[in-house]
GROMACS .gro file of C-alpha atoms in nm:
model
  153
    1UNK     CA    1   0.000   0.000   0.000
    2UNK     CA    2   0.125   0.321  -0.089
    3UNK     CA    3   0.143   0.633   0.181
    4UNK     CA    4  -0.015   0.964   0.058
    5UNK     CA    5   0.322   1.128  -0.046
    6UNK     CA    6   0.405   0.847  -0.315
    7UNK     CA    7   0.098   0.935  -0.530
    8UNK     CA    8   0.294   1.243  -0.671
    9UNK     CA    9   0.350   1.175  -1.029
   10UNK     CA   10   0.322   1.397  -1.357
   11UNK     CA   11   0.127   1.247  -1.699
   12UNK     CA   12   0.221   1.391  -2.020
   13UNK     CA   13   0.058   1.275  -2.377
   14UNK     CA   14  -0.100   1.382  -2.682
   15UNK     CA   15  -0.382   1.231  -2.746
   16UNK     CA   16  -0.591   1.284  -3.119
   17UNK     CA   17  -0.861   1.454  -3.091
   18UNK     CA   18  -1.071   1.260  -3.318
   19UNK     CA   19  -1.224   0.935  -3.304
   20UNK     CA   20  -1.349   0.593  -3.473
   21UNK     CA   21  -1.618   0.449  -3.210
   22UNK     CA   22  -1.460   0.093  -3.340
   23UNK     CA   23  -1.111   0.154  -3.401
   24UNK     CA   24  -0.861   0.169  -3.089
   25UNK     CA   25  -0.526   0.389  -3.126
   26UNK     CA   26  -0.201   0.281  -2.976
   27UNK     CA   27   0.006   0.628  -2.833
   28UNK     CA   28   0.258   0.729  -2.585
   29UNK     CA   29   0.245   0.800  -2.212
   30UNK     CA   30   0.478   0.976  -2.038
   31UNK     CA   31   0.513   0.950  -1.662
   32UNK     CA   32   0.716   1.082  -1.396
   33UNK     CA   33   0.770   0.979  -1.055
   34UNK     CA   34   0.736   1.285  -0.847
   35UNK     CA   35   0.746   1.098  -0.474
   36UNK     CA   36   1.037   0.977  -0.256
   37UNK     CA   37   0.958   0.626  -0.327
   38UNK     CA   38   1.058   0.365  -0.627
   39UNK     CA   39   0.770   0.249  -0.777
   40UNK     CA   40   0.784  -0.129  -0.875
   41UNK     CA   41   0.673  -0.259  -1.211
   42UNK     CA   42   0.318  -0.315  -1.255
   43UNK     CA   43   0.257  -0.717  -1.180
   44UNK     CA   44   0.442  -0.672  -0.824
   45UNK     CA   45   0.266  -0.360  -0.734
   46UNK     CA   46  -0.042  -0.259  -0.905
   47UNK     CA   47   0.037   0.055  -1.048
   48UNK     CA   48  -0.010   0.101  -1.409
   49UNK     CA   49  -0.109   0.401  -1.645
   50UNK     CA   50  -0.478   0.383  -1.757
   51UNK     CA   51  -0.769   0.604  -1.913
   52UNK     CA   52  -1.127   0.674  -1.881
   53UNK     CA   53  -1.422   0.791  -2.033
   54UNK     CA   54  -1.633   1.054  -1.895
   55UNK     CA   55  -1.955   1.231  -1.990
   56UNK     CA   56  -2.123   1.507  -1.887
   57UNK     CA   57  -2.457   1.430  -1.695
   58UNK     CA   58  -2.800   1.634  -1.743
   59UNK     CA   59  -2.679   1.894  -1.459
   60UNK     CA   60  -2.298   1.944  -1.543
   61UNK     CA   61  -2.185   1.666  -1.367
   62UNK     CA   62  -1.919   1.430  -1.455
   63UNK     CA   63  -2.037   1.095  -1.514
   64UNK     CA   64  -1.767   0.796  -1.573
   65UNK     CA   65  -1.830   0.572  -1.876
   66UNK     CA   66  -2.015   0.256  -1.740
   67UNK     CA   67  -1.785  -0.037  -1.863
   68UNK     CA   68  -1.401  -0.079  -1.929
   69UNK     CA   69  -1.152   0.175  -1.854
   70UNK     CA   70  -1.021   0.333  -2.210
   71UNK     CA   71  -0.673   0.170  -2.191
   72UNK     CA   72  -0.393   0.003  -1.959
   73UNK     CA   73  -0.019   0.063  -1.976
   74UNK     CA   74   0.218  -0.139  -1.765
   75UNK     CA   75   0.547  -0.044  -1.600
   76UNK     CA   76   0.825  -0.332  -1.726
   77UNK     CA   77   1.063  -0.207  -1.462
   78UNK     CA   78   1.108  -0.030  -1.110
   79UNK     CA   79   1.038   0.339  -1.212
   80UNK     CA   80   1.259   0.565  -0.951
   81UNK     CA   81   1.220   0.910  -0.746
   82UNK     CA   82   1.276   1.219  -1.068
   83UNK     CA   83   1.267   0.952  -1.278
   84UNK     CA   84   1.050   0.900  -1.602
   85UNK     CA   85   0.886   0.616  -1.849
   86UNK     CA   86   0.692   0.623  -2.184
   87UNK     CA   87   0.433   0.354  -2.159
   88UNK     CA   88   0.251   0.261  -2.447
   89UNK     CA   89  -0.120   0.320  -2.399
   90UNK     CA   90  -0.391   0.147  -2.654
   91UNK     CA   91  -0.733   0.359  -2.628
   92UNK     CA   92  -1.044   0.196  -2.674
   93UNK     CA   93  -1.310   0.443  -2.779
   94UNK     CA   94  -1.653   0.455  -2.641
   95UNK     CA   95  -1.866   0.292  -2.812
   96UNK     CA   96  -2.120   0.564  -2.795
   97UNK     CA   97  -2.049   0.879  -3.053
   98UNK     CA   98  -2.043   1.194  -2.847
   99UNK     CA   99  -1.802   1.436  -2.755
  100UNK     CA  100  -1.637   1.315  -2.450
  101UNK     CA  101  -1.367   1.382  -2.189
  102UNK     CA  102  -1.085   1.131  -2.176
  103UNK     CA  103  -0.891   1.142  -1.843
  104UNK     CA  104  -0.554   0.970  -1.874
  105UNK     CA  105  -0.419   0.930  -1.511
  106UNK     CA  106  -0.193   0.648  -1.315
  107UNK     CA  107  -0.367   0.402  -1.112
  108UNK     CA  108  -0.319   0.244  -0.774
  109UNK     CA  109  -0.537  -0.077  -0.888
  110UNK     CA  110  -0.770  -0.163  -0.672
  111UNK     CA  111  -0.750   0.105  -0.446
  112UNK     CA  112  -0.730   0.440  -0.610
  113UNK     CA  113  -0.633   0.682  -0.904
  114UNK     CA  114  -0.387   0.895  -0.824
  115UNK     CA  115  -0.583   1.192  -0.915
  116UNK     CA  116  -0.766   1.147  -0.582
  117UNK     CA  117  -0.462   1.175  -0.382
  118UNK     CA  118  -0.212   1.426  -0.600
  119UNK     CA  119  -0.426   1.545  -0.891
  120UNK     CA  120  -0.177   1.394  -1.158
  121UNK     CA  121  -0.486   1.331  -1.435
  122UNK     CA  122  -0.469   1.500  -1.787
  123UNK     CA  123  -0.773   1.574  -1.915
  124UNK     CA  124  -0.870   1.555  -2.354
  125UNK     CA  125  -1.191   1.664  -2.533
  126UNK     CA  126  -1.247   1.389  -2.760
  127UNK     CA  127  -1.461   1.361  -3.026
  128UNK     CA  128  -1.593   1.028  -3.108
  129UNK     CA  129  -1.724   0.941  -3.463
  130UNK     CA  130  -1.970   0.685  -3.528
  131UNK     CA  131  -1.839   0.457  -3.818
  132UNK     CA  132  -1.962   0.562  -4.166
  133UNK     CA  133  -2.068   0.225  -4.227
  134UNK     CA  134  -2.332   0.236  -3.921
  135UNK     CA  135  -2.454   0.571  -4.037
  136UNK     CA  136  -2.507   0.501  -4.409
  137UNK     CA  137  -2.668   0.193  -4.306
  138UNK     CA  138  -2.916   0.398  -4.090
  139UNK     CA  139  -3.004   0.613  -4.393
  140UNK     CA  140  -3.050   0.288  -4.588
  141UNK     CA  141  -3.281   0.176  -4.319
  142UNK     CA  142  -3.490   0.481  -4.297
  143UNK     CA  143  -3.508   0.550  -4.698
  144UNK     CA  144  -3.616   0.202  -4.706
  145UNK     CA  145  -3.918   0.250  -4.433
  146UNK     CA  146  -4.010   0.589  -4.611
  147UNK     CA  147  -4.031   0.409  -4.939
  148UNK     CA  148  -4.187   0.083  -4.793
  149UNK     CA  149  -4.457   0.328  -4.639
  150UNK     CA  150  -4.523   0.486  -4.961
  151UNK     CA  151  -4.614   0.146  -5.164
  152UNK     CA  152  -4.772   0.012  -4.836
  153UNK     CA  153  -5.093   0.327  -4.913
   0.00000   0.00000   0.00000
């Protein structure tokens, strides 16, 4: 278990801006260990790089995606005090086309992000595309009930 001052890390990474709701994106994290303590790699201690979804609620409030977290990265090796990583990161989108906020923060799993303790998060407005294939095959469907309605009278 880590003690409050070892949640004190910096996340850096560009994320695109635009999204497939089917296709996931590999990219590049970059983290940096901002507490007096080594961090050890992911398996032995838990702490790994991940992402979430979040959309805004009917009164402004943030709600997080029901369902996976966006993305894991793993630390390979012990990651020490000042020191830094890139960790690969592969994004899943939502599923759901929408304009949403992607929080990219490190993760304590299963017991907290460290945006609780240190507010390390980075925060991305994302917009998330439907594919074209779903949406010309919604046109299809309602040209086809339009025109099915006409020869029906």
């Amino acid at each position: 278990l880590l003690a409050e001052a070892d949640y004190q890390s910096t996340v850096m990474c560009n994320t695109p801006r635009y999204l497939s709701a089917v296709r996931p994106i590999e990219f590049q994290v970059r983290v940096t260990n901002n507490s007096p303590t080594a961090w050890q790699p992911s398996l032995s201690s838990g702490i790994s790089v991940s992402g979430r979804w979040r959309l805004w609620g009917l009164w402004g409030q943030k709600k997080v995606h029901p369902g996976p977290v966006a993305g894991t990265g793993f630390l390979h090796q012990t990651l020490e005090p000042g020191n830094n990583v890139s960790l690969e990161l592969v994004l899943r989108p939502p599923v759901r086309p929408g304009i949403w906020t992607l929080e990219i923060d490190l993760v304590d799993q299963g017991v907290t992000w460290f945006d609780a303790k240190a507010a390390s998060a980075v925060r991305f407005t994302v917009f998330v595309n439907a594919p074209l294939s779903n949406w010309w095959k919604t046109i299809q469907d309602w040209v086809a009930a339009k025109v099915g309605n006409k020869n029906d009278r």
